[in-house]
XYZ file of C-alpha atoms in Angstrom:
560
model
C -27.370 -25.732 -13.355
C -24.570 -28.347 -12.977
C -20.772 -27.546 -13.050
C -18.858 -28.899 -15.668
C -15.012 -30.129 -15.359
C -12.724 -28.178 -17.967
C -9.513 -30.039 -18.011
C -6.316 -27.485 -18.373
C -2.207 -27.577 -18.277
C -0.615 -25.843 -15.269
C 1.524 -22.822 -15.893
C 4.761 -21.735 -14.467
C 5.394 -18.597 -12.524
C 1.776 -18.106 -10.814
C 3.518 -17.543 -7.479
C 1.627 -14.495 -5.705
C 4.062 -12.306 -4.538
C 3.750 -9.562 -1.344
C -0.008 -8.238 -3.117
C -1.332 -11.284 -4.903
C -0.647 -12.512 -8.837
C 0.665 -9.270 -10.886
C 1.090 -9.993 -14.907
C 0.510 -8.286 -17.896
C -3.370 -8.026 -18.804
C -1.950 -10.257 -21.476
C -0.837 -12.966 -19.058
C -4.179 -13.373 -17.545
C -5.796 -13.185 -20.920
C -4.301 -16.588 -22.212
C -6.556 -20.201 -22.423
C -7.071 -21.081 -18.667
C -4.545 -19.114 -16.848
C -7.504 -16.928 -15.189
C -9.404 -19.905 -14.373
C -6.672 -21.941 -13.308
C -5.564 -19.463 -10.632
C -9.061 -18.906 -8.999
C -9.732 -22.622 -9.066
C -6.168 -22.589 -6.862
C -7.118 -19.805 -4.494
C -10.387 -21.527 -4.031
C -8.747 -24.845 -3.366
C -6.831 -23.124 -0.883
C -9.463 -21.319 1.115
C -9.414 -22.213 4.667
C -11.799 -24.445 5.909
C -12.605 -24.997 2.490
C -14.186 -23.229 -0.468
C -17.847 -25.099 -0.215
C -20.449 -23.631 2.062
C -18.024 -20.463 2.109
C -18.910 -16.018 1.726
C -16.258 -14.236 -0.202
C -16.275 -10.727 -1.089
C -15.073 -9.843 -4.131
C -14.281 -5.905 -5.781
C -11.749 -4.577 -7.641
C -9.996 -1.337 -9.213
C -11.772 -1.142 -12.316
C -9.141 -1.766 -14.349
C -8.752 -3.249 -17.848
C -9.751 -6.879 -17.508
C -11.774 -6.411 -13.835
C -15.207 -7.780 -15.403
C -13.923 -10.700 -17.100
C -12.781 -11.793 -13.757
C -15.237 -10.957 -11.747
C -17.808 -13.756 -14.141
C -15.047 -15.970 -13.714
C -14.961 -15.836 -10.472
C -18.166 -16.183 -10.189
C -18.928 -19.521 -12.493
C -15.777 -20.815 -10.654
C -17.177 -20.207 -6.952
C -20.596 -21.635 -7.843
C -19.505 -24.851 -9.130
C -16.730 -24.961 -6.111
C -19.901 -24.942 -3.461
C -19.278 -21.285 -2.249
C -22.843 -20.472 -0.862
C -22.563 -16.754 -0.811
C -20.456 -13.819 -3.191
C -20.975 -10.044 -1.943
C -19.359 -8.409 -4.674
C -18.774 -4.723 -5.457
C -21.614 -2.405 -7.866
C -19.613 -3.129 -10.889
C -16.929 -5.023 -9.691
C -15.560 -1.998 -8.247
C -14.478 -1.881 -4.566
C -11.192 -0.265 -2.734
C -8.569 -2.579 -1.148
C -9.930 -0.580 2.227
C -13.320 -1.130 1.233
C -12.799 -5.089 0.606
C -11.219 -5.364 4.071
C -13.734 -3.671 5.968
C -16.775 -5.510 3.981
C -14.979 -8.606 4.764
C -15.022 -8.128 8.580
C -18.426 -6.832 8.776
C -20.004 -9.619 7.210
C -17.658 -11.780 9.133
C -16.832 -13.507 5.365
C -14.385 -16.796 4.973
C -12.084 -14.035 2.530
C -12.253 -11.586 -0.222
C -10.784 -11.910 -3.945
C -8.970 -8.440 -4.791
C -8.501 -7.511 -8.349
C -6.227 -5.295 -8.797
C -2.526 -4.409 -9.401
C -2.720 -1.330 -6.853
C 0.161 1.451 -8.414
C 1.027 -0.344 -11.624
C -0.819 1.687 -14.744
C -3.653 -0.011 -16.111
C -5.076 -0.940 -19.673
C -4.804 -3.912 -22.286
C -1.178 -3.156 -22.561
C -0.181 -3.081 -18.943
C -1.174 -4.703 -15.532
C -4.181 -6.866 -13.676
C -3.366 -8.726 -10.634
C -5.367 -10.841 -8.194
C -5.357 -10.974 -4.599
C -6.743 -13.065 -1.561
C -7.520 -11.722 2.041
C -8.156 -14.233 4.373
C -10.764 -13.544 7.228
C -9.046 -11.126 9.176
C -9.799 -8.575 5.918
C -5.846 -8.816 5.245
C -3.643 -10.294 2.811
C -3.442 -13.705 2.857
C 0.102 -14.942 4.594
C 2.630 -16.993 3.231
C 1.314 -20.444 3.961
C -1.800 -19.855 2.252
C -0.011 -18.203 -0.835
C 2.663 -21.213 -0.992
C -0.593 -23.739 -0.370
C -2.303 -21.440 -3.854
C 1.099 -21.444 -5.673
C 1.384 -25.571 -5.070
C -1.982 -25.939 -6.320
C -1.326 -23.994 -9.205
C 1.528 -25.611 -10.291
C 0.271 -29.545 -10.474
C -3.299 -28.433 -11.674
C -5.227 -30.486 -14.168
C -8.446 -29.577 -14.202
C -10.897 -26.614 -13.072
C -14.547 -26.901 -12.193
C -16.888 -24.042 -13.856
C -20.721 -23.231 -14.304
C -20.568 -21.612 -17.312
C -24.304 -20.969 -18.871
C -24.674 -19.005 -15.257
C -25.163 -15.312 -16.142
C -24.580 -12.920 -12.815
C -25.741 -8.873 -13.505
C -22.980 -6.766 -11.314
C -24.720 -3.695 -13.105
C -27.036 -3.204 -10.272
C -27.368 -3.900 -6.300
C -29.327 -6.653 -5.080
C -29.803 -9.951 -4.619
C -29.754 -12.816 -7.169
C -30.135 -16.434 -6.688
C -29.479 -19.515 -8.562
C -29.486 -23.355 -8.230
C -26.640 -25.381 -8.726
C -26.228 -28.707 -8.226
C -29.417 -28.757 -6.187
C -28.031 -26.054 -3.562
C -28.618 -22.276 -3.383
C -25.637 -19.746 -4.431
C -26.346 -16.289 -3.736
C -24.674 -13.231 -5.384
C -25.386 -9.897 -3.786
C -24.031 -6.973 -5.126
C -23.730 -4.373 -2.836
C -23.331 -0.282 -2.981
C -19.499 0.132 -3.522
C -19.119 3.217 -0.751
C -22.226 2.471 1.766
C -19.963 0.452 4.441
C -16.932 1.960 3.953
C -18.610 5.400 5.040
C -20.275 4.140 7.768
C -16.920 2.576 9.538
C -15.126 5.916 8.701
C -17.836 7.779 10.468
C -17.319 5.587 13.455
C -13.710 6.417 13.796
C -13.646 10.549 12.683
C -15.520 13.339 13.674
C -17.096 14.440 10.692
C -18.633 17.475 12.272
C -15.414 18.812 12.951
C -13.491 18.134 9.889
C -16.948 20.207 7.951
C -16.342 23.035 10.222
C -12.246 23.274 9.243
C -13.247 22.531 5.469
C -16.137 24.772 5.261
C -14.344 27.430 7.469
C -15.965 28.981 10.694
C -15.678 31.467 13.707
C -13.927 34.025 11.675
C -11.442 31.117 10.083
C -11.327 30.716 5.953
C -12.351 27.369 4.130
C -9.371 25.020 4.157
C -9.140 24.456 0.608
C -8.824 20.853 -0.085
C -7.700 18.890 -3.680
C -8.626 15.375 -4.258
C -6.942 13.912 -7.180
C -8.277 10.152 -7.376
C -5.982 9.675 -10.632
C -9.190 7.679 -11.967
C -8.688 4.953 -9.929
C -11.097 3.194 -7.812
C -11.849 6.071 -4.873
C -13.070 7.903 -6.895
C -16.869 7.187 -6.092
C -15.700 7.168 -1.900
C -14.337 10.682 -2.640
C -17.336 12.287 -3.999
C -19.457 10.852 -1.394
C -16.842 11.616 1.746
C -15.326 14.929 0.663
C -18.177 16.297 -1.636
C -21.081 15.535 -0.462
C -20.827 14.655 3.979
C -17.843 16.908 4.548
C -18.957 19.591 2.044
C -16.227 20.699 -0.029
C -16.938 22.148 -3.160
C -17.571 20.157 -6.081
C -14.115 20.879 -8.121
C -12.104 20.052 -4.677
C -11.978 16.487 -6.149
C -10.389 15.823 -9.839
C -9.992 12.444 -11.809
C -13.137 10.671 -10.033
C -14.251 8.580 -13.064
C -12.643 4.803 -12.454
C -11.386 4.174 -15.788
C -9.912 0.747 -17.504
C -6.605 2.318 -17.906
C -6.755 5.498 -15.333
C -7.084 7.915 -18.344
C -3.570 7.412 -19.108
C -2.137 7.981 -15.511
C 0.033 6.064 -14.123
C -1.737 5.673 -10.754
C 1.191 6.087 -8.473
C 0.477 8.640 -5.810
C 3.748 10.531 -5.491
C 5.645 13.211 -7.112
C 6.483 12.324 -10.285
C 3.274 10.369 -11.104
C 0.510 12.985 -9.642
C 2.308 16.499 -11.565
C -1.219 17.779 -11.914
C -1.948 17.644 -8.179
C 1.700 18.863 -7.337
C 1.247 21.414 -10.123
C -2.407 22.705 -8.684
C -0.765 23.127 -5.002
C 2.333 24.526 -5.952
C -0.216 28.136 -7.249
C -1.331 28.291 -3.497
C -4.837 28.377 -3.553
C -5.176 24.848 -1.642
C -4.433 24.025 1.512
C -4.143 20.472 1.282
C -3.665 18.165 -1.369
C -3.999 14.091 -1.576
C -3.496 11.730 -3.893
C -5.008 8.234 -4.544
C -3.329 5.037 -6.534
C -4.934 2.560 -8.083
C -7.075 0.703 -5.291
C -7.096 2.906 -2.847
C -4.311 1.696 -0.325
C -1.675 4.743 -0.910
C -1.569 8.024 -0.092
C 0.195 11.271 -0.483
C 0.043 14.439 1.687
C 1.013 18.013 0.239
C 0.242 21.054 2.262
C 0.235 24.837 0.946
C 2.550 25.577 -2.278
C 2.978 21.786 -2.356
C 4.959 21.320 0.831
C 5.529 17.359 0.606
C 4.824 15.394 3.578
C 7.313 12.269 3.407
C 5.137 9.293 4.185
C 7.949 8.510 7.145
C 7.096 11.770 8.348
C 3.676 11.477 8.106
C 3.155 8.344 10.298
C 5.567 9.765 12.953
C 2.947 13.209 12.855
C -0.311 10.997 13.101
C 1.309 8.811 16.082
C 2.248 11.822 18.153
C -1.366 13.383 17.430
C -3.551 10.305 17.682
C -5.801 11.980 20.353
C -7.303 14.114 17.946
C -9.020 10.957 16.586
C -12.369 9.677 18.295
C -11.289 6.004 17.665
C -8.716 6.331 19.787
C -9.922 8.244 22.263
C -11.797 5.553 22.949
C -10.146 2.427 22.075
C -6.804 3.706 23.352
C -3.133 3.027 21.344
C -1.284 0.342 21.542
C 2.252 -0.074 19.438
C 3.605 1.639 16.343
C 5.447 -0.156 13.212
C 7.034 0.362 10.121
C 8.301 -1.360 7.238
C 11.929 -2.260 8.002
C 13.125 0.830 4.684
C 10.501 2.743 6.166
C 12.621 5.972 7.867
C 12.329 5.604 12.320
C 10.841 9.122 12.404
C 8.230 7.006 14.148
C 10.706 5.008 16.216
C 11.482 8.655 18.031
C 7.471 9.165 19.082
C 7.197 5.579 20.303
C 9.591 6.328 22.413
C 8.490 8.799 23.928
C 5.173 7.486 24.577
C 6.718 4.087 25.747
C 4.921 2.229 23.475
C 6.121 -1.114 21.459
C 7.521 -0.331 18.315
C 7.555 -3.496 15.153
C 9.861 -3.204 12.474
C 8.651 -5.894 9.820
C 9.247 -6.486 6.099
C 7.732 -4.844 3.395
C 4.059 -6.193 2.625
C 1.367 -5.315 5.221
C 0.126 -8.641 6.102
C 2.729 -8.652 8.128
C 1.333 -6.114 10.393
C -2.234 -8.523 11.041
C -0.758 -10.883 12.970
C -0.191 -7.530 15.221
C -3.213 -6.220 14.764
C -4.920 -9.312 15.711
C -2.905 -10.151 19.214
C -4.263 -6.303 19.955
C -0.180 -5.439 20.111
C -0.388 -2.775 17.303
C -2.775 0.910 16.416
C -0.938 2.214 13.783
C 1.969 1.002 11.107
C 3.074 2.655 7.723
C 5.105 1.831 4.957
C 7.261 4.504 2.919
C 5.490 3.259 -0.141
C 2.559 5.520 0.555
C 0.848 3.046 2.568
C -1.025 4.599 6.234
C -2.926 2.410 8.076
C -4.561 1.530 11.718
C -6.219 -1.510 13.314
C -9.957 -0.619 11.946
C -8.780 -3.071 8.836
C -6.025 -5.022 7.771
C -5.042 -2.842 5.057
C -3.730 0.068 4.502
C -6.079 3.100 3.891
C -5.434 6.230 1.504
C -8.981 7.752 2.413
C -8.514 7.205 6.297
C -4.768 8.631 6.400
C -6.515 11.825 4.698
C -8.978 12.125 7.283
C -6.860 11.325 9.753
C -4.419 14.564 8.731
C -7.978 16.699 8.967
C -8.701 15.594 11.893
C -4.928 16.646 13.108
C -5.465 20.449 10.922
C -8.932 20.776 12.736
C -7.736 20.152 16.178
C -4.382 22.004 16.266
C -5.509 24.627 13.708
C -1.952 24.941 12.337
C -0.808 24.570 8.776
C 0.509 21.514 7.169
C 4.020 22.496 7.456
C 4.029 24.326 10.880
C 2.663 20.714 12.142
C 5.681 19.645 10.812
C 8.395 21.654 11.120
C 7.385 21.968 14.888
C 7.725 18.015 14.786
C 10.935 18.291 13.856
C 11.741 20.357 15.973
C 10.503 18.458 18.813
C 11.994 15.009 17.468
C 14.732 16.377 15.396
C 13.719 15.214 11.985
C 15.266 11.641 9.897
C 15.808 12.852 6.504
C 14.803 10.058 3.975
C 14.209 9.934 0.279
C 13.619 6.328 -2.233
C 15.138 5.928 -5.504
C 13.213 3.490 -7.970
C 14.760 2.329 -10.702
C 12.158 0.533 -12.786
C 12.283 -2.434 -15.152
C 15.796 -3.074 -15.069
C 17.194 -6.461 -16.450
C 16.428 -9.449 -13.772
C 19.830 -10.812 -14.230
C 22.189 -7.882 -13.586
C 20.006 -6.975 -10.722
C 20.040 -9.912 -9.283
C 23.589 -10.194 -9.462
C 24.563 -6.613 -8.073
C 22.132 -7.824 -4.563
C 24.417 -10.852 -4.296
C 27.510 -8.898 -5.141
C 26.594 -6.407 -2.393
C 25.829 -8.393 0.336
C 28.726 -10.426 -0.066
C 30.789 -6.957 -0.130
C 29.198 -5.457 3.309
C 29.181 -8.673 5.181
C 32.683 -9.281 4.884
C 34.110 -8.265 8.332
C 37.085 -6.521 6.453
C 34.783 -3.516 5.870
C 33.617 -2.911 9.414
C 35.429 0.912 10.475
C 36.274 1.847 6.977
C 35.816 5.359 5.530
C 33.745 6.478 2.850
C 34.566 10.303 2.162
C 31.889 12.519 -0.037
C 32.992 16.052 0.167
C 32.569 17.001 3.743
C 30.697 14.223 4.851
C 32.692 10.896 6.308
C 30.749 7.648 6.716
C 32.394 4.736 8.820
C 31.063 1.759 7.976
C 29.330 -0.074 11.297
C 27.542 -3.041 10.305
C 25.027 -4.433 7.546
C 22.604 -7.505 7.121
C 20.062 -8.798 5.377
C 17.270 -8.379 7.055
C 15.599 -11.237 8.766
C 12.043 -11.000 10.589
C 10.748 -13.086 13.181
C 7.263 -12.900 14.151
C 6.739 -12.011 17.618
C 3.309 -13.379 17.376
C 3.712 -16.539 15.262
C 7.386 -17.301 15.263
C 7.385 -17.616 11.421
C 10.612 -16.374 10.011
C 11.107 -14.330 6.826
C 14.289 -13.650 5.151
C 16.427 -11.814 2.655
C 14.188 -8.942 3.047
C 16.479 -6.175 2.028
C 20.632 -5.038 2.157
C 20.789 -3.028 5.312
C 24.329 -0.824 5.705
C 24.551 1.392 8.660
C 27.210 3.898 9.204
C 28.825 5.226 12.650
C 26.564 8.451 12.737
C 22.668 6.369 12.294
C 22.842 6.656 8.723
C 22.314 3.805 6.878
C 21.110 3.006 3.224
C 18.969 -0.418 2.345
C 18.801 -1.916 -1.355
C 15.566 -4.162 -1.899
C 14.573 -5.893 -4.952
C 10.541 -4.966 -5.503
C 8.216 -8.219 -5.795
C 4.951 -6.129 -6.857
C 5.897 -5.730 -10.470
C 4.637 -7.542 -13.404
C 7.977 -7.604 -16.018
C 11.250 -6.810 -15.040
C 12.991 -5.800 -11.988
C 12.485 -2.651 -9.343
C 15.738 -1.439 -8.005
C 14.854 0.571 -4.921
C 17.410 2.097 -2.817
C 16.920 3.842 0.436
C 18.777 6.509 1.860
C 18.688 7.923 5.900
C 19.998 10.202 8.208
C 19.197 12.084 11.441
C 19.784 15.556 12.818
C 18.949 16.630 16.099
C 16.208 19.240 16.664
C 18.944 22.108 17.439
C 20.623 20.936 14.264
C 19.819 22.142 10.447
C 15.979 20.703 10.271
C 15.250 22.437 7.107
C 16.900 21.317 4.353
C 16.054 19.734 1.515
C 16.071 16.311 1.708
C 18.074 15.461 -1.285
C 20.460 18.139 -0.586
C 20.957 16.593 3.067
C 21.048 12.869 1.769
C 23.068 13.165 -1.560
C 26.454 12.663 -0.455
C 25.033 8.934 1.293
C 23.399 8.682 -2.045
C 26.524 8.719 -3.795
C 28.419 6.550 -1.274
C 25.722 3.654 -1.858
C 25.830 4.367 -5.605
C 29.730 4.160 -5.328
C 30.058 0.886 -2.878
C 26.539 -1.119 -4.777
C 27.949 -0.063 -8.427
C 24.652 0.155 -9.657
C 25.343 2.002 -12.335
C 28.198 -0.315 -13.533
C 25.582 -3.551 -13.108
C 22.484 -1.289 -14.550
C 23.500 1.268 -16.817
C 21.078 3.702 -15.268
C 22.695 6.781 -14.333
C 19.484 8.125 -12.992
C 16.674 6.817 -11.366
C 12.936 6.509 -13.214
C 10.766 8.000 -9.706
C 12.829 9.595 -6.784
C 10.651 10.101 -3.169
């Protein structure tokens, strides 16, 4: 077969944000725009494209095999020798990483739009990892994004017809040269690098119950996204939980209707089945398989601040570990410092960086970093360069089976060992672009002015003086790239402090998210609810960002 040159008109706006491309399926359905964005990514693979192995999987969503045989005409007339690609097109984010670092690949092509609900009416999105298994960085999005915007032509086989509806290997001729497609078992990899890090022995014996202890009752709710085939084979089948301990394990086009957002408001049925008791643990799954939610008994919510702070100060309960040792800790600069507290104590480095995990690889890679987090959901250690819903599960056995405590008893008695940062997220989804834009610039403005430094804000009891604010800038330690306007920072006298971000990962629209914090000392009041503890700085941020005045929202759409 030869290639053939299509010739095509460049569109605007196919700048990949912190995850990749995200549009409406309807975006990525129009003459070309598909093709002209793979030919870009592929023109921006480092060395080069030709001679090249890329993994390629997605989430199953709506328009996933469409792009998957584009992708694959496209690679074979752009010289790519070799195209491991997912049974079906379907592989995790974690599961993409991990294949590509095995195989030692050039990168990996990631469909998917991770949280955002699927279907013909919603969202696809495409990703590149380079060949460290993580997101590609900033100059080789900006190098995609340049080639996308003075393209003129792409180069396609298309009479080549590639099965992805069963594993094996297929080969075809083109241009006189071999391409090879082989499409691999979605799970088999992933499994074996997760038993090389856990004890699965010991995680059966908690699940399965033993010397006089009960099961621990687990629920699985995949929300028909794409772990839903890692679950059954994990939880089900090695670890032995009962069949119904896992719900929604069918990857469907549009998630069944869920949105697949792993956190209160999105996974009700989970939260509903854990608030009747009968489980003691309960995790949820988004769309590809990077997030993660913790509940323990009666639907005790693990805040996923919290939850990296518990796994850092309980690391040795994890073979990997043991035996690779731990080197530094980091957040997401929203993420709450619950984590901040352990590092200290443990004297190890801790890396506040922006939002998007890519930029915890360069970390990784200089061996400076074990374990990072975002508040998003997102868990995640050195064994990839992504972040990992199934591993942060296993990772919280792991903790049960070794301490045999409860969910909550691990972490109230964190709190009261660290004293405990209260921390919630309001989203307010798909608000105008304009207004929003304009209350960010508003803000910053406002809390940068040096006037404002010692002033009082007064809510009820509660008196916040105003210390300092930014927008927050990163420089990599590792690199020495710099990355601005990351996010409104305003901390008060006392440690609180409240940050305003503008989200990049969705598809119409603009994200609102604002972040609220405060800490209380472990002989202080640990226990109450967080939005109880953190509405009064809630309403101070509300009052000095007047985002109800530039929105019109008087409430938000998800609150963490």
């Amino acid at each position: 077969m030869e290639p053939v040159v299509v010739k095509t008109t460049a569109y605007e706006g196919q700048k990949p944000g912190t995850s990749g491309l995200r549009k409406a399926v309807k975006v990525f359905q129009q003459p070309n725009y598909t093709e002209n964005f793979v030919q870009a990514v592929l023109g921006a693979v480092q060395p080069s494209a030709a001679g090249s192995t890329l993994v390629v999987g997605g989430d199953g969503r709506f328009f996933c095999a469409e792009a998957v045989d584009v992708i694959i005409k496209i690679a074979a007339a752009n010289g790519v020798k070799k195209l491991i690609i997912g049974h079906k097109g379907i592989l995790s984010t974690p599961a993409v990483s991990c294949i590509i670092r095995k195989y030692k690949a050039t990168g990996g092509i990631v469909l998917t739009a991770s949280h955002n609900p699927g279907g013909p009416n919603n969202d696809f999105g495409i990703k590149y990892n380079t060949a460290n298994g993580g997101p590609a960085p900033e100059s080789v999005t900006n190098a995609i994004y340049e080639l996308t915007k003075n393209i003129t032509s792409y180069s396609i086989v298309p009479d080549l017809k590639c099965s992805i509806e069963y594993c094996g290997l297929q080969y075809f001729k083109v241009s006189g040269k071999e391409f090879e497609v082989e499409v691999i078992d979605s799970v088999v990899d992933y499994l074996q690098l997760m038993k090389s890090i856990f004890d699965f022995d010991v995680i059966r014996k908690l699940i399965q119950g033993s010397n006089n202890k009960a099961p621990f009752n687990i629920l699985i709710d995949s929300m028909n996204g794409v772990t839903g085939p890692y679950v059954k084979k994990i939880f089900i089948e090695e670890l032995c939980a009962p069949s119904n301990s896992a719900i929604n394990v069918v990857p469907l086009t549009d998630f069944g209707g869920i949105h697949p957002d792993p956190n209160l408001t999105y996974a009700f049925g989970l939260v509903k089945a854990l608030q009747e008791g009968e489980y003691d643990l309960g995790a949820a799954f988004d769309g590809d398989g990077d997030r993660n939610m913790i509940l323990g008994k009666k639907a005790f919510f693990i805040n996923p601040s919290d939850s990296l702070a518990v796994l850092a100060n309980n690391l040795e309960c994890i073979p990997y570990f043991k035996l690779n040792g731990v080197r530094g800790f980091a957040r997401s600069m929203p993420t709450g410092a619950a984590v901040d507290r352990v590092a200290a104590k443990q004297g190890k480095e801790l890396f506040e960086v922006p939002t998007g995990w890519k930029f915890f690889g360069n970390l990784m890679d200089a061996g400076r970093l074990s374990l990072c987090g975002e508040e998003s959901f997102g868990t995640g250690s050195d064994h990839i360069r992504e972040k990992d819903g199934i591993w942060a599960v296993l990772a919280w056995l792991s903790v049960l089976a070794n301490t045999g405590e409860s969910v909550e008893t691990i972490l109230t008695n964190h709190w009261k060992t660290f004293g405990r940062n209260y921390f919630t997220r309001y989203d307010y989804e798909n608000c105008e672009s304009e207004p929003s834009n304009q209350l960010m610039s508003d803000l910053e403005k406002k809390v940068t002015d040096p006037a404002i430094k010692g002033q009082k804000f007064i809510y009820g009891s509660k008196v916040y003086v105003f210390k300092q604010a930014d927008n927050f800038e990163y420089c990599d330690p590792i690199d020495k790239s710099v990355t601005k306007k990351q996010g409104i920072r305003v901390l008060f006298e006392d440690g609180s402090r409240f940050v305003f971000r503008l989200s990049g990962t969705g598809s119409s629209g603009a994200t609102i998210r604002l972040y609220a914090e405060s800490y209380e000392p472990p002989t202080s009041n640990i226990l109450e609810d967080a939005q109880v503890a953190l509405n009064p700085l809630i309403q101070i941020a509300l009052e000095i960002s007047k985002l109800v005045q530039f929105t019109g929202r008087t409430s938000p759409t998800v609150i963490t």
